[in-house]
Structures are given as structure tokens and as C-alpha cells.
Amino acid sequence: MNLSFWEHKTWLSNIDFAVIGSGIVGLNCALSLRKKHPKSKIVVFERGMLPSGASTKNAGFACFGSISEILDDLKNHSEEEVIQLVKNRVEGLKLLRNTLGDQQLDYKEYGGYELFTKEDAALFETCKSKISFINELLKPIFKAEVFSEKENHFGFKNIQQKLIYSRFEGQIDTGKMMLGLIQKTSKENILIMNSSEITNISDDGNSVLLQLNSSETLRQAQCDISVKKVFIATNGFAKQFLDEDVKPARAQVLVTKPIENLQIRGTFHLDKGYYYFRNIENRILFGGGRNLNFKTEETTEMELTQLVQNKLEELLKTVILPNQSFEIDQRWSGIMGMGNQKKPILKTVSKNIFCGVRLGGMGVAIGSSIGKQLAALYD
Ligand SMILES: Cc1cc2nc3c(=O)[nH]c(=O)nc-3n(C[C@H](O)[C@H](O)[C@H](O)COP(=O)(O)OP(=O)(O)OC[C@H]3O[C@@H](n4cnc5c(N)ncnc54)[C@H](O)[C@@H]3O)c2cc1C
């Protein structure tokens, strides 16, 4: 790469901490490193023009688990483990709100609702019957009743008559969250290098050699950079560097054009959480459908499929907005990192390399604290 003396000296030499990936985890990791190491040189390498995984693509649910999800978790985890999972999410959300403030996040605690399809009558009955048990289980965290039954005041069709309401669930503006984090890192003298993909990492025990591949049209070339410590925060793309149980999981989303007199306000989970929707201003943002073909969605390609997009539109027409006409404004997809377990992978990979990946569908809630814990792996 034809770098000038100045470019090399200012951006690419004497790096104490290199963070790979500028999503929620990478940026929080960088901010946390800055707190402990005020004089260090911290550089975040991001292969996209913007963060290009899940953090700028998500639905902005500030949630900690719907009732069916918590009951499902109880099948594979002990009660103590489930309480801890929920606690981590609640504390992670507090950390996010403290880091950026509710105004920057546009945080609104409108509450969340779970809808049950016509076919899910048995699940609905089970969830209803377990409300007081789960509320009791979560009392130590919330000090109040979390879940209750609610009438369907929204005009949803083709679902079970009642909804299960979760009063502490909120929503954020995902774009504002990421903009806030990027601005904060810049204020903290952390450099973010966009269009900069790391293609290889090797630790010789004293330092780490990074191979940088710049995809910027004017500078398509590679160079090697030597850094002291590396923090991998590439989530769904982590297989590139790590031999761990983490797979990409694509999630597709759409948003409608503004809808007059939209009465829907809140975050909504449908079909065991495989679908999710919310209002954003007077639009509906709707995503999900990975379960229609898990294998196809196990990809890092940010494409859309007819199968999923058609299903999203069908559910909008038949369940969510049955009495209103609407138009789709935009569609996109993002890549999550999933594995057989829900817990993220936080570990020391080698003497100078650390990783914090596999955030699943809860990165808004846990991303800030996983970033902080990733930084703390080096102390
Ligand atoms: C459509 C969708 C909806 C979601 N909805 C919600 C929700 O409502 N609530 C919630 O809590 N969670 C939600 N999630 C999950 C949440 O967004 C993620 O868990 C979270 O953003 C993960 O953050 P991260 O920093 O670990 O990963 P990412 O945001 O994916 O960041 C990883 C970054 O690494 C970069 N990168 C990868 N490889 C390299 C490389 N070799 N060199 C340099 N850079 C690289 C990528 O470009 C990317 O920017 C959703 C996810 C999606 C996709």
C-alpha cells in the first residue's frame, strides 16, 4: 500500500490496542480500554463504510426475553441460570442507557407484547398459566410484576385473543445509538478506520501482526501492521479467525412508509420470537422469518430472499395491519452471530488476542457489557 510517512506514523504505527469490528461490542470495548489506559493508542478496524454486521441493522428492541422465550430457556437451563441471563440483559441495558443517555438513544419504554398465532393455542395457554411463576422468578431483578395479560387493542387478526404484556420492555433508535457511540469514541481520541478489513492475525507472543486489506477504490492494497493487543469483535464473521461454535445468521427486515393514524406503539414478538415488529414514528418495522429456511439464512451474504420477504408482507396483511393499506419503503438484512448456546464467547485466544463474539439476537441488551468484559480480559 502506498502509504505516506505521515499516514503510517499517525494511524498505523505504535498501536497499543487494535479492535476488529466497529459494532456495539467493538466500540464499547474501545471505550472501556480508553478508561483504563488514557494515554494509549487505540484503533478500531472496520471493513465496511459503516459498521456492517448487525449493530446498524437491528430492530432496536431493548428487551430481555418474552415469556415464551424465558419458558423455553428454562427447558435447557436451571432457574438460577435463567435469572442470570435476564439479569445480564437488564444490566446491559442500564449500562447502554448510562453510556449514551436516553435522549441520544431515543429510548421509549412503551412496553412489549407477545402475540400467539392461531396454531399456538397450547403455547398460549402454557404461557398464561406460568405468568405468576415467571413474575415470582424475576422479582429479585425487577421488584415488580413483569408480565400480564392484555386485550388486543391494536386490531391484530388471526392470533389468540389476548396478548402477554411485558411492562419494562423498551425501544431505541438504532441509528442514533451507533452514531452516539461513534461520536463518543472520536471524543475519546479513538481512531476508527473504515473500509479496512483485517484478513489475517498472528500472535508471536510479543506482538500481533495484522494484515490489513483496504477496500477503498483508490487504495486497494494490503499492508502488515504490528500491534500490542488485539480484540476481536466480529460476531457473525468470527469464524474467519476463531475455531469456535459461532455461525452467521442472517436476519431480514422491512419498514413501511408512514401510515396515517397508526395506533400500534411498542415492541411485539410473534410466533415464539421468530418474528418481531415495532413502531418507529408512524411506520412499522418488521423482521424475522429465519425459521422458514435456517440453512439458507446461515450466511454472511447481506441479501434478501423472496421466501422471507413474501412471508413478512403476508403477515403484515393478515395479522399486523389487516385493516390498513400500507406500502413497503425499505428492506435490508443484517448478520447475527449464533451458536448452540445463548451465552456469548468471551475468551483469551492467545497471549495478546482476545475475543467477544456470538451475541445472538440480544446484542442491544448485552453488547455494552460484553464490550466492557472483552476489554477487561486484558488487565
Ligand atoms: C435484523 C436484526 C435485528 C436485530 N434486532 C435486535 C433487537 O431488536 N434487539 C437486540 O438486542 N438485538 C437485535 N439484533 C442483534 C444485535 O444487533 C447484535 O447482537 C449486535 O448488534 C451484535 O453486535 P456486535 O458488535 O457483536 O457485532 P456486529 O454489529 O455485527 O459488528 C461486527 C463488525 O465487525 C466487522 N467485521 C467483520 N469482519 C471484519 C474484519 N475481518 N475486519 C474488519 N471488520 C470486520 C463487521 O463489518 C461489523 O461491523 C438484531 C440483529 C439483526 C441482524
XYZ file of C-alpha atoms and ligand atoms in Angstrom:
432
model
C 0.000 0.000 0.000
C 1.366 3.340 -0.965
C 1.197 4.974 2.446
C 2.910 8.238 3.263
C 5.269 8.637 6.171
C 2.546 10.721 7.905
C -0.204 8.177 7.318
C 1.917 5.418 8.674
C 3.100 7.362 11.703
C -0.298 8.822 12.651
C -2.658 5.916 12.021
C -0.798 2.672 11.688
C 2.273 2.706 13.959
C 2.704 2.198 17.683
C -0.816 0.846 18.154
C -1.366 -0.393 21.676
C -4.842 -1.796 21.158
C -6.421 -2.845 17.860
C -10.125 -3.645 17.935
C -11.528 -5.533 14.948
C -15.158 -4.631 14.221
C -16.955 -1.375 14.973
C -20.289 -2.784 16.151
C -21.720 -2.273 19.641
C -19.171 -4.657 21.131
C -16.076 -3.268 19.380
C -16.903 0.359 20.196
C -17.748 -0.391 23.825
C -14.556 -2.388 24.134
C -12.543 0.568 22.775
C -14.285 2.999 25.162
C -13.625 0.735 28.095
C -9.939 0.364 27.156
C -9.668 4.134 26.981
C -10.955 4.472 30.562
C -8.193 2.247 31.903
C -5.463 3.391 29.507
C -5.906 7.128 28.946
C -2.639 7.576 27.019
C -2.780 4.514 24.795
C -3.221 4.462 21.025
C -6.458 2.641 20.183
C -7.513 1.903 16.610
C -10.755 0.203 15.534
C -10.597 -1.543 12.145
C -13.914 -1.824 10.322
C -14.200 -3.404 6.916
C -17.389 -1.534 5.984
C -18.025 2.084 5.083
C -20.247 1.962 8.188
C -20.433 -0.824 10.769
C -21.574 -3.708 8.554
C -22.853 -6.595 10.653
C -25.832 -6.330 12.982
C -25.400 -3.187 15.056
C -26.719 -0.709 12.456
C -29.248 -3.170 11.029
C -31.218 -4.341 14.056
C -34.769 -3.675 15.174
C -33.840 -1.654 18.255
C -35.724 -3.744 20.811
C -34.431 -3.035 24.300
C -35.706 -6.359 25.570
C -34.716 -9.086 27.996
C -36.839 -12.042 26.813
C -40.530 -12.634 26.116
C -42.431 -15.055 28.310
C -42.286 -17.924 25.787
C -38.553 -17.343 25.353
C -37.929 -17.437 29.100
C -40.003 -20.616 29.426
C -38.060 -22.121 26.547
C -34.764 -21.209 28.257
C -35.985 -22.973 31.391
C -36.100 -26.225 29.413
C -32.310 -26.143 28.888
C -31.069 -24.093 31.836
C -31.550 -24.104 35.596
C -33.711 -21.402 37.204
C -30.557 -19.714 38.529
C -29.052 -19.642 35.033
C -32.188 -18.145 33.522
C -32.357 -15.476 36.233
C -28.716 -14.666 35.465
C -29.408 -14.457 31.696
C -32.245 -11.979 32.269
C -30.190 -10.042 34.828
C -27.296 -9.681 32.368
C -29.657 -8.251 29.764
C -31.275 -5.819 32.202
C -27.891 -4.662 33.489
C -26.527 -4.417 29.936
C -29.423 -2.141 29.002
C -28.766 0.028 32.050
C -25.131 0.326 31.001
C -26.127 1.316 27.444
C -28.529 3.949 28.788
C -25.887 5.289 31.179
C -23.239 5.398 28.456
C -25.289 7.361 25.920
C -28.347 8.722 27.759
C -31.996 8.142 26.888
C -32.182 11.227 24.705
C -29.372 10.099 22.403
C -30.882 6.606 22.219
C -34.412 7.946 21.797
C -35.272 5.330 24.423
C -39.015 4.806 24.870
C -40.419 2.369 27.389
C -43.689 1.653 25.600
C -43.663 -1.952 26.797
C -43.507 -5.175 24.815
C -46.176 -7.674 23.790
C -46.146 -11.289 22.776
C -48.672 -12.442 20.176
C -49.568 -16.084 19.708
C -50.635 -17.471 16.349
C -53.852 -19.451 15.899
C -51.764 -22.651 15.778
C -50.066 -21.782 19.072
C -53.110 -22.207 21.323
C -51.323 -24.706 23.566
C -48.258 -22.483 23.941
C -50.512 -19.520 24.721
C -52.273 -21.481 27.478
C -48.940 -22.603 28.936
C -47.527 -19.064 28.910
C -50.703 -17.674 30.504
C -50.622 -20.282 33.240
C -46.965 -19.530 34.002
C -47.229 -15.740 34.301
C -47.238 -15.659 38.105
C -44.453 -18.258 38.329
C -42.188 -16.239 35.986
C -43.082 -12.977 37.716
C -42.049 -14.518 41.018
C -38.816 -15.825 39.463
C -37.929 -12.358 38.159
C -38.991 -10.440 41.302
C -35.428 -10.134 42.600
C -34.470 -8.321 39.377
C -37.474 -6.075 38.715
C -39.004 -5.796 42.209
C -42.358 -5.761 40.437
C -44.655 -7.902 38.307
C -43.244 -8.040 34.772
C -45.776 -9.943 32.667
C -49.561 -9.631 32.494
C -52.383 -10.409 30.069
C -53.653 -7.601 27.841
C -56.579 -7.186 25.477
C -55.791 -6.916 21.782
C -56.472 -3.175 21.382
C -54.345 -2.979 18.269
C -56.683 -4.738 15.853
C -54.311 -7.645 15.200
C -56.046 -10.537 13.411
C -55.579 -14.300 13.221
C -53.972 -14.594 16.621
C -55.025 -15.798 20.076
C -57.454 -13.387 21.711
C -55.128 -11.905 24.290
C -51.552 -10.672 24.306
C -48.973 -11.077 27.043
C -47.610 -7.705 28.046
C -44.115 -7.020 29.378
C -44.121 -3.598 31.008
C -40.373 -2.969 31.224
C -39.562 -3.547 27.572
C -38.377 -0.529 25.586
C -37.227 0.528 22.143
C -34.368 2.640 20.867
C -33.354 4.354 17.651
C -30.589 2.031 16.445
C -29.018 4.638 14.154
C -28.809 7.196 16.941
C -27.265 4.620 19.263
C -24.482 3.809 16.815
C -23.932 7.448 15.864
C -23.680 8.289 19.570
C -21.124 5.538 20.125
C -19.039 6.592 17.119
C -19.073 10.229 18.259
C -18.098 9.209 21.764
C -15.143 7.141 20.560
C -13.979 10.070 18.473
C -14.158 12.388 21.518
C -12.100 9.836 23.422
C -9.358 10.007 20.801
C -10.053 6.505 19.447
C -9.413 6.154 15.721
C -11.887 4.256 13.565
C -10.506 3.102 10.224
C -13.361 2.282 7.853
C -13.060 0.229 4.652
C -10.268 -1.585 6.454
C -10.619 -5.329 6.592
C -8.256 -7.410 8.693
C -7.524 -10.573 6.729
C -5.013 -12.276 8.976
C -3.931 -12.149 12.619
C -0.836 -13.776 14.082
C 0.485 -13.533 17.616
C 4.204 -14.233 18.093
C 3.949 -13.810 21.847
C 5.451 -10.307 21.897
C 3.155 -8.523 19.468
C 0.476 -9.288 16.933
C 0.825 -8.916 13.190
C -2.326 -7.801 11.404
C -2.779 -7.993 7.688
C -4.862 -5.057 6.544
C -6.773 -5.088 3.297
C -8.118 -1.716 2.319
C -11.126 -1.971 0.052
C -11.202 1.712 -0.722
C -11.071 2.141 -4.521
C -8.119 4.484 -4.503
C -6.026 2.240 -2.281
C -6.719 -1.376 -2.998
C -3.756 -2.963 -1.369
C -2.524 -4.824 1.643
C -0.132 -3.952 4.413
C 1.065 -5.505 7.660
C 0.733 -3.705 10.955
C 2.279 -4.669 14.233
C 0.144 -4.031 17.327
C 0.441 -4.921 21.004
C -3.014 -6.371 21.749
C -5.964 -7.371 19.566
C -9.648 -7.555 20.485
C -11.838 -9.478 18.037
C -15.423 -8.170 17.951
C -16.594 -9.500 14.598
C -19.574 -11.505 15.876
C -21.229 -13.363 12.954
C -17.998 -13.178 10.932
C -15.816 -14.561 13.719
C -15.188 -17.943 12.049
C -12.635 -16.139 9.882
C -10.291 -16.004 12.889
C -11.687 -18.357 15.504
C -12.291 -22.047 15.695
C -15.372 -21.631 17.891
C -19.062 -22.525 17.821
C -20.265 -19.372 16.097
C -22.213 -19.239 12.865
C -23.574 -16.363 10.819
C -27.342 -15.996 10.983
C -28.913 -13.567 8.574
C -31.999 -11.644 9.635
C -34.188 -9.826 7.117
C -36.199 -6.722 7.870
C -38.546 -4.283 6.169
C -40.052 -0.942 7.083
C -43.312 0.519 5.802
C -43.868 4.036 4.572
C -45.572 6.302 7.156
C -49.103 5.098 7.953
C -51.831 7.576 8.836
C -53.298 7.182 12.334
C -51.088 4.255 13.191
C -52.259 3.064 16.622
C -49.536 0.482 17.171
C -46.949 1.524 19.740
C -44.460 -0.783 21.402
C -42.327 -3.812 20.615
C -44.033 -7.040 19.560
C -42.908 -10.669 19.422
C -44.793 -13.129 17.238
C -44.521 -16.884 16.676
C -42.109 -17.637 19.544
C -39.979 -14.632 18.659
C -39.253 -15.756 15.090
C -40.968 -12.538 14.005
C -40.714 -9.132 15.645
C -42.201 -5.747 14.874
C -42.408 -2.274 16.368
C -43.483 1.203 15.530
C -40.817 3.647 14.541
C -42.548 7.008 14.442
C -45.644 6.196 12.364
C -44.175 3.281 10.463
C -43.963 -0.440 11.183
C -40.539 -2.067 11.185
C -40.940 -5.812 10.802
C -38.361 -8.596 10.697
C -37.844 -12.317 11.113
C -38.610 -15.478 9.217
C -35.212 -17.152 9.569
C -37.082 -20.276 10.632
C -38.565 -20.596 7.121
C -35.178 -21.864 5.991
C -32.461 -21.822 8.649
C -29.841 -23.255 6.307
C -30.206 -20.534 3.644
C -30.031 -17.848 6.322
C -26.773 -19.274 7.718
C -24.763 -16.907 5.571
C -22.731 -13.704 5.695
C -24.273 -12.517 2.394
C -26.449 -9.482 3.043
C -29.090 -10.473 0.532
C -32.873 -10.727 0.680
C -34.948 -13.764 -0.270
C -38.418 -13.864 -1.812
C -39.445 -16.571 0.641
C -38.841 -14.434 3.723
C -39.901 -11.107 2.244
C -43.183 -12.547 0.937
C -43.930 -14.057 4.338
C -43.244 -10.740 6.064
C -45.661 -8.986 3.707
C -48.282 -11.691 4.154
C -48.118 -11.401 7.954
C -48.353 -7.621 7.700
C -51.558 -8.006 5.667
C -53.167 -10.803 7.630
C -52.030 -10.221 11.223
C -50.476 -6.827 11.898
C -52.200 -4.335 9.611
C -55.273 -6.258 8.380
C -57.457 -3.157 8.123
C -54.972 -0.675 6.791
C -53.322 -0.195 3.474
C -49.561 0.189 3.583
C -46.551 0.348 1.323
C -43.085 -1.031 1.925
C -40.429 1.649 1.967
C -37.157 -0.209 2.549
C -35.843 -3.722 3.031
C -32.487 -4.888 4.340
C -30.692 -7.674 6.105
C -28.045 -7.948 8.810
C -25.829 -10.737 10.100
C -26.010 -12.044 13.651
C -23.646 -14.485 15.346
C -25.325 -17.614 16.738
C -24.265 -20.924 18.232
C -25.643 -23.857 20.151
C -25.555 -21.834 23.339
C -27.005 -18.434 24.062
C -24.014 -17.250 26.038
C -21.523 -15.106 24.104
C -17.959 -16.345 23.662
C -15.651 -14.180 25.757
C -12.140 -15.506 25.940
C -8.414 -15.099 25.683
C -7.418 -16.644 22.357
C -3.662 -16.336 22.783
C -1.347 -14.193 24.916
C -2.198 -10.986 23.030
C -5.513 -11.782 21.346
C -8.962 -11.680 22.973
C -12.460 -12.191 21.599
C -16.051 -11.222 22.431
C -18.427 -12.697 19.854
C -21.733 -14.629 19.361
C -24.181 -12.036 20.620
C -27.266 -13.750 19.181
C -30.435 -11.682 18.936
C -29.797 -9.742 22.148
C -26.847 -7.526 21.296
C -28.647 -4.259 22.014
C -29.174 -5.516 25.553
C -25.842 -7.190 26.215
C -23.475 -5.560 23.686
C -22.286 -2.780 26.001
C -21.384 -5.099 28.845
C -19.812 -7.695 26.516
C -17.618 -4.893 25.098
C -16.631 -3.919 28.624
C -15.907 -7.522 29.609
C -13.894 -8.030 26.410
C -11.635 -5.109 27.343
C -11.314 -6.492 30.871
C -9.886 -9.777 29.551
C -6.659 -7.805 29.262
C -5.650 -6.331 32.577
C -32.061 -7.629 11.610
C -31.578 -7.727 13.023
C -32.431 -7.380 14.057
C -31.972 -7.429 15.381
N -32.782 -6.939 16.357
C -32.303 -6.849 17.615
C -33.066 -6.223 18.634
O -34.154 -5.718 18.356
N -32.573 -6.206 19.893
C -31.353 -6.751 20.203
O -30.968 -6.745 21.369
N -30.578 -7.295 19.246
C -31.017 -7.344 17.976
N -30.233 -7.883 16.997
C -28.918 -8.407 17.370
C -27.887 -7.282 17.591
O -27.992 -6.325 16.576
C -26.491 -7.922 17.617
O -26.447 -8.908 18.631
C -25.392 -6.877 17.903
O -25.503 -5.781 17.048
C -24.030 -7.535 17.753
O -23.042 -6.551 17.904
P -21.516 -6.888 17.597
O -20.752 -5.658 17.836
O -21.130 -8.121 18.341
O -21.499 -7.330 16.073
P -21.678 -6.509 14.721
O -22.549 -5.342 14.890
O -22.047 -7.492 13.672
O -20.222 -5.953 14.469
C -19.188 -6.710 13.891
C -18.421 -5.798 12.948
O -17.226 -6.440 12.529
C -16.961 -6.036 11.215
N -16.022 -7.000 10.647
C -16.258 -8.325 10.407
N -15.139 -8.917 9.947
C -14.182 -7.958 9.895
C -12.795 -7.950 9.504
N -12.207 -9.072 9.089
N -12.092 -6.794 9.556
C -12.695 -5.658 9.998
N -14.002 -5.596 10.376
C -14.718 -6.734 10.331
C -18.322 -6.046 10.556
O -18.355 -5.271 9.382
C -19.199 -5.474 11.681
O -19.368 -4.086 11.591
C -30.656 -7.879 15.665
C -29.822 -8.247 14.625
C -30.256 -8.163 13.303
C -29.321 -8.530 12.189
